[in-house]
N, CA, C and O atoms as CSV, one atom per row, in Angstrom:
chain,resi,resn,atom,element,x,y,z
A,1,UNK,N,N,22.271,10.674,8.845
A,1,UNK,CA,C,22.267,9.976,7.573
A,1,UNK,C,C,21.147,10.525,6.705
A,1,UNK,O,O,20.038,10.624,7.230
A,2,UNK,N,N,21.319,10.933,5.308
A,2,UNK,CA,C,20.691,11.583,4.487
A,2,UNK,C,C,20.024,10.438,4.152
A,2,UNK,O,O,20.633,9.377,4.289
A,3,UNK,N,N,18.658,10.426,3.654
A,3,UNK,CA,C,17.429,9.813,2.914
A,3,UNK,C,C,17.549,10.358,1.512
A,3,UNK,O,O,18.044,11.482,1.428
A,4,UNK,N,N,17.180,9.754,0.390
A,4,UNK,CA,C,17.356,10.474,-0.799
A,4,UNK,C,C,16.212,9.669,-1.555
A,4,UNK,O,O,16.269,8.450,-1.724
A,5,UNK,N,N,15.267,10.397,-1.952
A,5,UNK,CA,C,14.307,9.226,-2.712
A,5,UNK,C,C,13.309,9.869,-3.929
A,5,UNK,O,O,12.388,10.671,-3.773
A,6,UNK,N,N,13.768,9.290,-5.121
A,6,UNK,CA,C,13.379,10.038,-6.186
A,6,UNK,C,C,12.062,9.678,-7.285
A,6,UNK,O,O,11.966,8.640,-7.939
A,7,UNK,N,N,11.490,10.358,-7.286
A,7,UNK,CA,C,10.532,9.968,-8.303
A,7,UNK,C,C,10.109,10.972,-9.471
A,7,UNK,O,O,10.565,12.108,-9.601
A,8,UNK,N,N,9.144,10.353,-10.316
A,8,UNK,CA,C,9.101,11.290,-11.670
A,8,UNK,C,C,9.383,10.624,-12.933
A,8,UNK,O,O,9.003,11.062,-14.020
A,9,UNK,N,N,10.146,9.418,-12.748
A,9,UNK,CA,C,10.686,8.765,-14.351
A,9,UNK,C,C,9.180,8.110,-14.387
A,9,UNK,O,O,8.298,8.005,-13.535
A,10,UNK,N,N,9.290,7.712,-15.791
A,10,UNK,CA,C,8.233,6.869,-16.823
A,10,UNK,C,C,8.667,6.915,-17.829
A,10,UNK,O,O,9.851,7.114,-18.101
A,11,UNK,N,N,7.856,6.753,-18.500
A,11,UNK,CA,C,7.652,6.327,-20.342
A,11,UNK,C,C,7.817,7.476,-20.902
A,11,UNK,O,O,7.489,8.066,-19.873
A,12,UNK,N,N,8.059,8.416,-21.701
A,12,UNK,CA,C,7.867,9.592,-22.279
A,12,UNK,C,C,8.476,9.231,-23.760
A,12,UNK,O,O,9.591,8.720,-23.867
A,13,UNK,N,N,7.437,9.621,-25.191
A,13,UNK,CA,C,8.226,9.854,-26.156
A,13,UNK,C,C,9.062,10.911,-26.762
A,13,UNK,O,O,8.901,12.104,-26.501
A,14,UNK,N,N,9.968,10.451,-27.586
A,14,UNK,CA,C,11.338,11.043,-28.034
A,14,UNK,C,C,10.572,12.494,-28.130
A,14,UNK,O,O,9.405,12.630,-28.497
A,15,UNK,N,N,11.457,13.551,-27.729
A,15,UNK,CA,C,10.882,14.737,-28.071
A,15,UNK,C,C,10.124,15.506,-26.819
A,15,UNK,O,O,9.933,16.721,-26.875
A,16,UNK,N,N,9.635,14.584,-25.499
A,16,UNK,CA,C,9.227,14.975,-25.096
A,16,UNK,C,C,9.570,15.691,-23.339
A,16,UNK,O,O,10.523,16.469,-23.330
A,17,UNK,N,N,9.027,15.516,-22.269
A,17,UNK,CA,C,9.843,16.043,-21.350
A,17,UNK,C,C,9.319,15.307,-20.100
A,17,UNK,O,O,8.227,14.739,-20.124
A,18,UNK,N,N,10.311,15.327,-18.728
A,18,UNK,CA,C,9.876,15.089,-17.971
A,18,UNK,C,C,10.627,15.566,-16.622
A,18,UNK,O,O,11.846,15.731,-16.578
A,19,UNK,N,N,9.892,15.737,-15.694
A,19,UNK,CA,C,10.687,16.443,-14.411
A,19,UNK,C,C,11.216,15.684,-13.472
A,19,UNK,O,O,10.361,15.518,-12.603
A,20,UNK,N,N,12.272,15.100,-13.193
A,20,UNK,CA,C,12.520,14.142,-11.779
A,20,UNK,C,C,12.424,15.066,-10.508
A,20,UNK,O,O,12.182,16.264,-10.656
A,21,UNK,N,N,12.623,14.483,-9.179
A,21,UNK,CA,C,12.169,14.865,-8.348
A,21,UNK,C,C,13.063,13.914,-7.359
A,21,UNK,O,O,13.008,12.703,-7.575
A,22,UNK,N,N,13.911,14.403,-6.251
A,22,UNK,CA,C,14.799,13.882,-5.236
A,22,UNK,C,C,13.996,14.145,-3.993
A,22,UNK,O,O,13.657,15.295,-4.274
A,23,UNK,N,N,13.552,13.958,-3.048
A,23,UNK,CA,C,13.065,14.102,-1.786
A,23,UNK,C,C,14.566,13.975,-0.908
A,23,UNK,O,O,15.510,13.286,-1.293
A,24,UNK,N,N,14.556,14.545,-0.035
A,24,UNK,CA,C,15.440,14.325,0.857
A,24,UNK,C,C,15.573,14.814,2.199
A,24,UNK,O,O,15.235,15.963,2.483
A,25,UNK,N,N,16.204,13.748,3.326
A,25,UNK,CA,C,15.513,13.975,4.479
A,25,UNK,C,C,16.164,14.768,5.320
A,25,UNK,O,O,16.780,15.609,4.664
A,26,UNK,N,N,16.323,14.900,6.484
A,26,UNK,CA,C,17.399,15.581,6.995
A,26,UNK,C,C,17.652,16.347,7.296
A,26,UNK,O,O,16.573,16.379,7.888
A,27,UNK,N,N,18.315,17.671,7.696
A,27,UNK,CA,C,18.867,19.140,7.721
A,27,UNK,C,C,19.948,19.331,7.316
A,27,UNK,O,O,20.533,20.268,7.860
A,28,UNK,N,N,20.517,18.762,6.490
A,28,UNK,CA,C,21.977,19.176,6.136
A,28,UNK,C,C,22.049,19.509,4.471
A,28,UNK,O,O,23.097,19.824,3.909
A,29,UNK,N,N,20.804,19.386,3.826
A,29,UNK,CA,C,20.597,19.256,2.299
A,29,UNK,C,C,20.781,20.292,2.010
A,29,UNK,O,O,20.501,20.268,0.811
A,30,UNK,N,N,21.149,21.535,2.305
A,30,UNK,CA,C,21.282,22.818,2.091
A,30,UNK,C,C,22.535,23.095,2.354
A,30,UNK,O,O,22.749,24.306,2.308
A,31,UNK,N,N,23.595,22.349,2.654
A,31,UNK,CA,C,24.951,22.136,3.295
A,31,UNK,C,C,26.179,21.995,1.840
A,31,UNK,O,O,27.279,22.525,1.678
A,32,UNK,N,N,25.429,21.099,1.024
A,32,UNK,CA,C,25.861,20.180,0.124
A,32,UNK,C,C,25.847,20.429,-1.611
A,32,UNK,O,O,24.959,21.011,-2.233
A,33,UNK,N,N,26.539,20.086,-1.926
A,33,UNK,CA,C,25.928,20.019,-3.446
A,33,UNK,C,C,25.701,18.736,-3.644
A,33,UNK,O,O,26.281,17.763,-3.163
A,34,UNK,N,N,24.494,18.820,-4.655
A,34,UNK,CA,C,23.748,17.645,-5.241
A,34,UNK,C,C,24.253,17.272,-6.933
A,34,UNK,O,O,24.776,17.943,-7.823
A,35,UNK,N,N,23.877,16.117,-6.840
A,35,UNK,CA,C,23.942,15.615,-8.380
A,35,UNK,C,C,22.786,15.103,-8.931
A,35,UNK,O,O,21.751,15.080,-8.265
A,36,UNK,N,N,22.830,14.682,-10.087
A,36,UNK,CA,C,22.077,13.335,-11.369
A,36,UNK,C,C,23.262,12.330,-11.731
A,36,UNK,O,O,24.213,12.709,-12.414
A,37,UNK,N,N,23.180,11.290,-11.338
A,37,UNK,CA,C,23.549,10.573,-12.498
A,37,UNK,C,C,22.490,9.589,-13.260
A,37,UNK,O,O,21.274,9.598,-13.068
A,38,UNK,N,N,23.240,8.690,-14.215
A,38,UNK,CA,C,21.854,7.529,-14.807
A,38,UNK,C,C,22.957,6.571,-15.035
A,38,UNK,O,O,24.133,6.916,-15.145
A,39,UNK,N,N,22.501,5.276,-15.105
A,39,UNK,CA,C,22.718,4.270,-15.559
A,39,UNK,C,C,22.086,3.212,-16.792
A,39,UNK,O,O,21.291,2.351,-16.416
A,40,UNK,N,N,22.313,3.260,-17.713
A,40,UNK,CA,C,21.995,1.700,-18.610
A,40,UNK,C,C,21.868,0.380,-18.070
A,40,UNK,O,O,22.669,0.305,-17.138
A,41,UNK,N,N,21.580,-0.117,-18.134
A,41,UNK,CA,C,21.587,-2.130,-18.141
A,41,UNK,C,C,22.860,-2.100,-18.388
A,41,UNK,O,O,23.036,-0.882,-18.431
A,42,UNK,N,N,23.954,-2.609,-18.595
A,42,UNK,CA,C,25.236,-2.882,-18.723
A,42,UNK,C,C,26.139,-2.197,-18.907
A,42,UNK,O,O,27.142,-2.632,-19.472
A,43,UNK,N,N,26.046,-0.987,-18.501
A,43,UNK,CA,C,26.670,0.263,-18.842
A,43,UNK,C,C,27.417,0.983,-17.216
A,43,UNK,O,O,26.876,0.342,-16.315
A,44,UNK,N,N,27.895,1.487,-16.914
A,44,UNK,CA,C,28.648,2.016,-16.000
A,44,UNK,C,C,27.534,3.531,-15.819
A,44,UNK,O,O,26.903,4.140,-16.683
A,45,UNK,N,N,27.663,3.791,-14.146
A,45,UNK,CA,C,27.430,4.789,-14.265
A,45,UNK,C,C,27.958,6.312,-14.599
A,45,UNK,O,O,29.068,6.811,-14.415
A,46,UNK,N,N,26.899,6.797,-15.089
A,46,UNK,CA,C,27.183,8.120,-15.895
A,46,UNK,C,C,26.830,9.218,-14.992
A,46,UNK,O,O,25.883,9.065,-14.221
A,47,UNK,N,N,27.777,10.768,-15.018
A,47,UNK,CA,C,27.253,11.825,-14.752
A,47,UNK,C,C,26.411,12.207,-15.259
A,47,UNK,O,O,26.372,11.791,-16.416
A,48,UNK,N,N,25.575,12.881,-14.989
A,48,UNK,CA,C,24.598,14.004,-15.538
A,48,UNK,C,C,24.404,15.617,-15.476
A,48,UNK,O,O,24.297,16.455,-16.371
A,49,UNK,N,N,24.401,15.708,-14.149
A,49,UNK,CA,C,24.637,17.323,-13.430
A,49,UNK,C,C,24.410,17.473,-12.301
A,49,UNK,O,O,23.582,16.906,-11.589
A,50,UNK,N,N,25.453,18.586,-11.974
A,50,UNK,CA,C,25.146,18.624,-10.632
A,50,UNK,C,C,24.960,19.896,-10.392
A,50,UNK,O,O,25.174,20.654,-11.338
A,51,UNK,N,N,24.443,20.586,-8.871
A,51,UNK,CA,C,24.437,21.525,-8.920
A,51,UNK,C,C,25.002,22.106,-7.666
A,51,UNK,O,O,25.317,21.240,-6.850
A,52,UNK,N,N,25.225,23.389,-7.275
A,52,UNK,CA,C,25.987,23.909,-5.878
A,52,UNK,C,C,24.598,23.989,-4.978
A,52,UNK,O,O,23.416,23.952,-5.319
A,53,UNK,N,N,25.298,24.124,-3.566
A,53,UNK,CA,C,24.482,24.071,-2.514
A,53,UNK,C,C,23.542,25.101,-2.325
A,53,UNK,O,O,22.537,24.917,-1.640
A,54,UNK,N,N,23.834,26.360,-2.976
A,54,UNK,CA,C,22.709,27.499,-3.072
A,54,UNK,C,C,21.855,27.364,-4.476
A,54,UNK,O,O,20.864,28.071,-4.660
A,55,UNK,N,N,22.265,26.496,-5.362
A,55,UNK,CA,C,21.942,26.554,-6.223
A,55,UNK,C,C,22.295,27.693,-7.690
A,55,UNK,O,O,21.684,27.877,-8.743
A,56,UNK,N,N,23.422,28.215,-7.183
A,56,UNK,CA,C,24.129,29.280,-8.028
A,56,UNK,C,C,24.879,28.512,-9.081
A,56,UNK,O,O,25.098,29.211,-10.070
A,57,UNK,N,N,25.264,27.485,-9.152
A,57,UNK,CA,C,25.903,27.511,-10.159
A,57,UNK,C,C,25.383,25.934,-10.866
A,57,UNK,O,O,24.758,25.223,-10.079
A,58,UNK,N,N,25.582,25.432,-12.127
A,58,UNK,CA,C,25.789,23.965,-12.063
A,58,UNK,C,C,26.445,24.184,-13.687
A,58,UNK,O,O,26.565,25.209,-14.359
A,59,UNK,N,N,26.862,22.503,-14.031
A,59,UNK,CA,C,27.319,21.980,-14.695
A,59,UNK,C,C,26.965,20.885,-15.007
A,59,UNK,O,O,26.523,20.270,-14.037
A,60,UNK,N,N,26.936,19.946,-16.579
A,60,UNK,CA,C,26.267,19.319,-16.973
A,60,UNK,C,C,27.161,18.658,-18.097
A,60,UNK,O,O,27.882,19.254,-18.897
A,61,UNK,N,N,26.941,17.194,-17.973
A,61,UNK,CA,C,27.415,16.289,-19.092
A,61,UNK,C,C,26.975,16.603,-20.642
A,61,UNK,O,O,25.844,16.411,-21.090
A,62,UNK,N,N,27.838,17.005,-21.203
A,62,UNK,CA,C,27.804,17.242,-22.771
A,62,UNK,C,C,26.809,16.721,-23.438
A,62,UNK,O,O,26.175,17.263,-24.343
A,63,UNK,N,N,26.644,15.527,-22.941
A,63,UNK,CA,C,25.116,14.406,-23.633
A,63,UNK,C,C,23.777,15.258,-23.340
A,63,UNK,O,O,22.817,15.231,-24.111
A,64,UNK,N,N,23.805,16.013,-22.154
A,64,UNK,CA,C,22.631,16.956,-21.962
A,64,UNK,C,C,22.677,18.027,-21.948
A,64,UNK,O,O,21.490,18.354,-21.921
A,65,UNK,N,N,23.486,19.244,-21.946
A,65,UNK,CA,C,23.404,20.360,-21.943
A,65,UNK,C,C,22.983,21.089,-22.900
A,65,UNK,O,O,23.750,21.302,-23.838
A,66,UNK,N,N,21.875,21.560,-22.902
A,66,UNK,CA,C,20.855,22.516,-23.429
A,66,UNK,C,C,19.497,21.992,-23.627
A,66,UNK,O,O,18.585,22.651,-24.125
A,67,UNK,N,N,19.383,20.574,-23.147
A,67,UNK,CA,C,18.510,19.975,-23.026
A,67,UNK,C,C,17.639,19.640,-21.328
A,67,UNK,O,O,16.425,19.641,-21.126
A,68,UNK,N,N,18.576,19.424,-20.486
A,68,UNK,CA,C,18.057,19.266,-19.136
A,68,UNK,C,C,19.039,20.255,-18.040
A,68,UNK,O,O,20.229,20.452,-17.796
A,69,UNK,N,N,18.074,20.581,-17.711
A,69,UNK,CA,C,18.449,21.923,-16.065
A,69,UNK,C,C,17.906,20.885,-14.922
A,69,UNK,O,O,16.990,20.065,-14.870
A,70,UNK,N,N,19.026,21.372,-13.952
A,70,UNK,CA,C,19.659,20.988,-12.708
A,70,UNK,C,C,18.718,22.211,-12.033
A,70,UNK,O,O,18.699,23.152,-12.826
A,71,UNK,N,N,18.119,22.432,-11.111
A,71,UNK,CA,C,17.554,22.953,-9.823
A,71,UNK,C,C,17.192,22.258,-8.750
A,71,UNK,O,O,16.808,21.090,-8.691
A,72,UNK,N,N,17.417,23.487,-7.425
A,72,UNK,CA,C,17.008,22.983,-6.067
A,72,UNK,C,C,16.276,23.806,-5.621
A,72,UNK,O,O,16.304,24.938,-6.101
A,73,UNK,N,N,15.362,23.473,-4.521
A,73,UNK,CA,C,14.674,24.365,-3.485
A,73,UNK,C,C,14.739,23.642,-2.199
A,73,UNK,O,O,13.926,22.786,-1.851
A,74,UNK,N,N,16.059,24.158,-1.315
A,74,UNK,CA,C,16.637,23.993,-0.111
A,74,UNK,C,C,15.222,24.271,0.781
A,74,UNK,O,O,15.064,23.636,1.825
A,75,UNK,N,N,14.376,25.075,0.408
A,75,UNK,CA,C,13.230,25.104,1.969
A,75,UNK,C,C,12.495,23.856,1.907
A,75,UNK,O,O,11.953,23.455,2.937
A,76,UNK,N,N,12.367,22.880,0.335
A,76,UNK,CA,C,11.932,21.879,0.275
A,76,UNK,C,C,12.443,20.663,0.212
A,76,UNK,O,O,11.849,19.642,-0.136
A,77,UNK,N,N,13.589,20.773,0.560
A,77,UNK,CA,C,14.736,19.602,0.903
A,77,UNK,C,C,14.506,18.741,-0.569
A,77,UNK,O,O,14.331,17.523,-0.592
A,78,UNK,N,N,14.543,19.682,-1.888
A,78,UNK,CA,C,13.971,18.998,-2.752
A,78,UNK,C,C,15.226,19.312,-4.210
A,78,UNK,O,O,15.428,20.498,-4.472
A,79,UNK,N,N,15.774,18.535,-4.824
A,79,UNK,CA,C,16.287,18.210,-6.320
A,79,UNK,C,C,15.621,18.369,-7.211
A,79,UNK,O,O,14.615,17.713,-6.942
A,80,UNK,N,N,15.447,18.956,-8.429
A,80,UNK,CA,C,14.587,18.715,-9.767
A,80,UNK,C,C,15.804,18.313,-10.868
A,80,UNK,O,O,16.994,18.614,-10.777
A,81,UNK,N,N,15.120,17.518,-11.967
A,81,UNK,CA,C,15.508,17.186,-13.314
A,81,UNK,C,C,14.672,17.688,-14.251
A,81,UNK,O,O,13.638,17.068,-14.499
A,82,UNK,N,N,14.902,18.610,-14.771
A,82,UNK,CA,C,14.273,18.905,-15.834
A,82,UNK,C,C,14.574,18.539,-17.282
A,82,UNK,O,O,15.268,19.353,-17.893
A,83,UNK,N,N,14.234,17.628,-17.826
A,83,UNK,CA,C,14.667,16.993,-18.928
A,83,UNK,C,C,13.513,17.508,-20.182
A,83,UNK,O,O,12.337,17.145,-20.178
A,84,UNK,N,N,13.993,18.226,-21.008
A,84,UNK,CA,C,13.441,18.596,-22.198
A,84,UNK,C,C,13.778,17.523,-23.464
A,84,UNK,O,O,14.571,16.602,-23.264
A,85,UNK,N,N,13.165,17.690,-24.698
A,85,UNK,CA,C,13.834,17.024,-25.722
A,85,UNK,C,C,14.626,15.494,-25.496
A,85,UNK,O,O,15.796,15.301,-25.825
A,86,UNK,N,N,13.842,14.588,-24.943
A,86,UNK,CA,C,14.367,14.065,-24.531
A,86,UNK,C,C,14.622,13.156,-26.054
A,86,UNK,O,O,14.105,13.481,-27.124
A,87,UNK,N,N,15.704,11.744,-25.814
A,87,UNK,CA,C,15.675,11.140,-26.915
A,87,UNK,C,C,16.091,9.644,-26.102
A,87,UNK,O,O,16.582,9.460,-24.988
A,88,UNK,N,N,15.614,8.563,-27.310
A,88,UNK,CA,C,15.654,6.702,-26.431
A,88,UNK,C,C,17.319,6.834,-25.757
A,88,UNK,O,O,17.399,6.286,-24.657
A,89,UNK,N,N,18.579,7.447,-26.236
A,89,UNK,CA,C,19.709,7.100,-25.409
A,89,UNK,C,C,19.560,7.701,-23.984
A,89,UNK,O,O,20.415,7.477,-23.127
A,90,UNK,N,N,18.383,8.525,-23.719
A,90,UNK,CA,C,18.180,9.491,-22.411
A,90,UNK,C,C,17.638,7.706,-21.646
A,90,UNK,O,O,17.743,7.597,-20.425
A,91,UNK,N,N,17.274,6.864,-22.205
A,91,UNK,CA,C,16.643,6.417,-21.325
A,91,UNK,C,C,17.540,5.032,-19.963
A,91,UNK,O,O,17.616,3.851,-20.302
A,92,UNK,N,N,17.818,5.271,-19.255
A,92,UNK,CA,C,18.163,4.782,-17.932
A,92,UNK,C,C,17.723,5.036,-16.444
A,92,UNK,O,O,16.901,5.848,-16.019
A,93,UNK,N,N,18.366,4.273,-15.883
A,93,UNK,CA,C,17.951,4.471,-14.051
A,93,UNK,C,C,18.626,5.543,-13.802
A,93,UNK,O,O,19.849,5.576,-13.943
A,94,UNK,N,N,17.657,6.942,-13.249
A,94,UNK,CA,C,18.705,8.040,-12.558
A,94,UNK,C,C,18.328,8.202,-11.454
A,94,UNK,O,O,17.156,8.152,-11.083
A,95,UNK,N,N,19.483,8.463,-10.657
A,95,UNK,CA,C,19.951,8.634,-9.463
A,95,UNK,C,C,20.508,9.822,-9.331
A,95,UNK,O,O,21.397,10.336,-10.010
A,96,UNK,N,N,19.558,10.493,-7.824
A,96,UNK,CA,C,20.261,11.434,-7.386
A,96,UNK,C,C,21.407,11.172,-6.343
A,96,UNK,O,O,21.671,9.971,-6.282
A,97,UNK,N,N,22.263,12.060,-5.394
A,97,UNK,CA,C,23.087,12.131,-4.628
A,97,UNK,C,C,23.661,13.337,-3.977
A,97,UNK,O,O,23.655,14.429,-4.544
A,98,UNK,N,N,23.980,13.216,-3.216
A,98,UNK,CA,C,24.223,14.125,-1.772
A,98,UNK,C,C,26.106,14.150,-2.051
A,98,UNK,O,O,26.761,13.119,-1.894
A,99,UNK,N,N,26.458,14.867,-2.276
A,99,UNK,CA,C,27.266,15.875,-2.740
A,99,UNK,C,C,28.930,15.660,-1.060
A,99,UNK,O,O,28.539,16.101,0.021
A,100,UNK,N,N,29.759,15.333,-1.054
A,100,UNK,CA,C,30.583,15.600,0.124
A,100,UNK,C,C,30.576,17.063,0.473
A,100,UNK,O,O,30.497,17.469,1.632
A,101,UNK,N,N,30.660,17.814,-0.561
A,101,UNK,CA,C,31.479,19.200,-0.297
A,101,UNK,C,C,30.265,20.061,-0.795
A,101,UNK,O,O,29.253,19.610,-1.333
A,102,UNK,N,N,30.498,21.180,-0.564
A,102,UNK,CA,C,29.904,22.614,-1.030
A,102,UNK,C,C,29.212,22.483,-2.938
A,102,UNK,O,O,28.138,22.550,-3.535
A,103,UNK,N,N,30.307,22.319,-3.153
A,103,UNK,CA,C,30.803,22.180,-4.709
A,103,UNK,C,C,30.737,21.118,-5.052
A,103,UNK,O,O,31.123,20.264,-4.253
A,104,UNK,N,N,30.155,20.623,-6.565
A,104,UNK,CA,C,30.047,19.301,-7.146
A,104,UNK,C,C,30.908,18.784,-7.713
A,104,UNK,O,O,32.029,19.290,-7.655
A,105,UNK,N,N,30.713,17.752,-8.362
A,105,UNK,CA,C,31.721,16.961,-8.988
A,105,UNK,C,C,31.324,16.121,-9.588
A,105,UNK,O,O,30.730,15.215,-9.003
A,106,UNK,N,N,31.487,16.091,-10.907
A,106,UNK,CA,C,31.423,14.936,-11.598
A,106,UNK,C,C,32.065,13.557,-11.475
A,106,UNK,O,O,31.952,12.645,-12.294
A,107,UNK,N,N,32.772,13.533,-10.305
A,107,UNK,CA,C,32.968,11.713,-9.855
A,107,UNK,C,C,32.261,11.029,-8.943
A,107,UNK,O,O,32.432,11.175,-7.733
A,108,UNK,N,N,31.402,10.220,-9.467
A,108,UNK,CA,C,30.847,9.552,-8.110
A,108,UNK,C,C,31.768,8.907,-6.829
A,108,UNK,O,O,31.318,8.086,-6.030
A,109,UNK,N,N,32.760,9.297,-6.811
A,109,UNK,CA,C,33.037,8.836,-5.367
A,109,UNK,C,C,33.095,10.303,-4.607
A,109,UNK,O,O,33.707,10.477,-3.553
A,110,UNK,N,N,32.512,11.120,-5.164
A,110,UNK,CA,C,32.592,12.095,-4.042
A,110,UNK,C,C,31.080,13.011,-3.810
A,110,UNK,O,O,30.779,14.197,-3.678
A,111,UNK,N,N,30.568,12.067,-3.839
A,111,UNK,CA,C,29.434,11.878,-3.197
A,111,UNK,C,C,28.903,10.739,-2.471
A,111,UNK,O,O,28.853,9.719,-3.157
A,112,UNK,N,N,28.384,10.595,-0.958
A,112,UNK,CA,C,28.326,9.789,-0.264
A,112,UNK,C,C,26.755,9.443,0.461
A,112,UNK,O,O,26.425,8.707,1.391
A,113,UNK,N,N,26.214,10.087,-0.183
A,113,UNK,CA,C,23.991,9.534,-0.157
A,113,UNK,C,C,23.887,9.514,-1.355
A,113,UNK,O,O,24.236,10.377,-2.160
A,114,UNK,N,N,23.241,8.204,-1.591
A,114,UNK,CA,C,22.433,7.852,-2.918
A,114,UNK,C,C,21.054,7.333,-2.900
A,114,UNK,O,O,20.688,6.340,-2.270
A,115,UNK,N,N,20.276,8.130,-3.687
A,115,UNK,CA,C,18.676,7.390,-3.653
A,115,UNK,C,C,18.847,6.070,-4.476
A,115,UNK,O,O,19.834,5.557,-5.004
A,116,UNK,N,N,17.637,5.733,-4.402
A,116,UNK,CA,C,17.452,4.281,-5.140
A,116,UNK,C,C,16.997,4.129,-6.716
A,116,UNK,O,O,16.566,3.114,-7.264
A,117,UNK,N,N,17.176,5.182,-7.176
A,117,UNK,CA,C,16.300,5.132,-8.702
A,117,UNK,C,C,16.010,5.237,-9.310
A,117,UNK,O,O,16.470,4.298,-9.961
A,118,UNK,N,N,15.054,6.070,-10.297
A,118,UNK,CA,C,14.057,6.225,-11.272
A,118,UNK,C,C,13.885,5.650,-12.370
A,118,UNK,O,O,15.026,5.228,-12.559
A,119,UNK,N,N,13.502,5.437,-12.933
A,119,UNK,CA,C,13.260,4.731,-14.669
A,119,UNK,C,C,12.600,5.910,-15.225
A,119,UNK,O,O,11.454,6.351,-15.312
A,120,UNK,N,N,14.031,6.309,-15.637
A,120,UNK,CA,C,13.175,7.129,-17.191
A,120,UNK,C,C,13.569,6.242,-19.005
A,120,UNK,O,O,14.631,5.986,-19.571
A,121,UNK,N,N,11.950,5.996,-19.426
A,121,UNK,CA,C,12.136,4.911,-20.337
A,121,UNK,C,C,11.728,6.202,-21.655
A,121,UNK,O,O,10.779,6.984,-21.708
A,122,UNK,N,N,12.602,6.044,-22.366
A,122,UNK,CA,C,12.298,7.213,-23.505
A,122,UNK,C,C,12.098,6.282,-25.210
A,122,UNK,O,O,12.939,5.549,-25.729
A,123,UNK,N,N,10.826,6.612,-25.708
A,123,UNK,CA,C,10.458,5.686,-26.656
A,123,UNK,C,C,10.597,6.369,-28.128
A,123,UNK,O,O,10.443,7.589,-28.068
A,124,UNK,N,N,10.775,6.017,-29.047
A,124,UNK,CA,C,11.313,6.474,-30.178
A,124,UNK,C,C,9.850,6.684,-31.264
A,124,UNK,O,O,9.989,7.102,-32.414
């Protein structure tokens, strides 16, 4: 059973940047592709990006692309968010996840480890 536990969100104003960070436990994190998603307060969860298990390829929700990069470093059983330019609709709970297959996907049911979190609060 994969561990997934993320930190890095806070406060940041509009414009500015911040890096998330997935920890994850295990030996199989190099197996998998990973994701982002986020959530709102009353809002459904959202994709964000995900990326492949070597880290060769990813893809990214329209709301962020050219703004936040998806990377991994498999020797560090580790996820990054790199969120540039950020703006107040950036701001929700994101969650990483552990990937079923090789290859990602933008549906959360096909991914089956989820961390618990982050708060990224983005202020105007």
């Amino acid at each position: 059973q994969v561990q997934l536990v993320e930190s890095g969100g806070g406060l940041v104003q509009a414009g500015g940047s911040l890096r998330l960070s997935c920890a994850a436990s295990g030996r199989s994190f190099s197996n998998y592709a990973m994701g982002w998603f986020r959530q709102a307060p009353g809002k459904e969860r959202e994709f964000v990006a995900t990326i492949s298990r070597s880290g060769g390829s990813a893809y990214y929700a329209d709301s962020v692309k050219g703004r936040f990069t998806i990377s991994r470093d498999n020797a560090k059983n580790t996820m990054y968010l790199h969120m540039d330019s950020l703006k107040p609709e950036d701001t929700a709970v994101y969650y990483c996840a552990k990937g079923r297959y090789s290859s990602g996907s933008v549906g959360p049911e096909e991914y089956d480890s989820w961390g618990q979190g982050t708060q990224v609060t983005v202020s105007s």
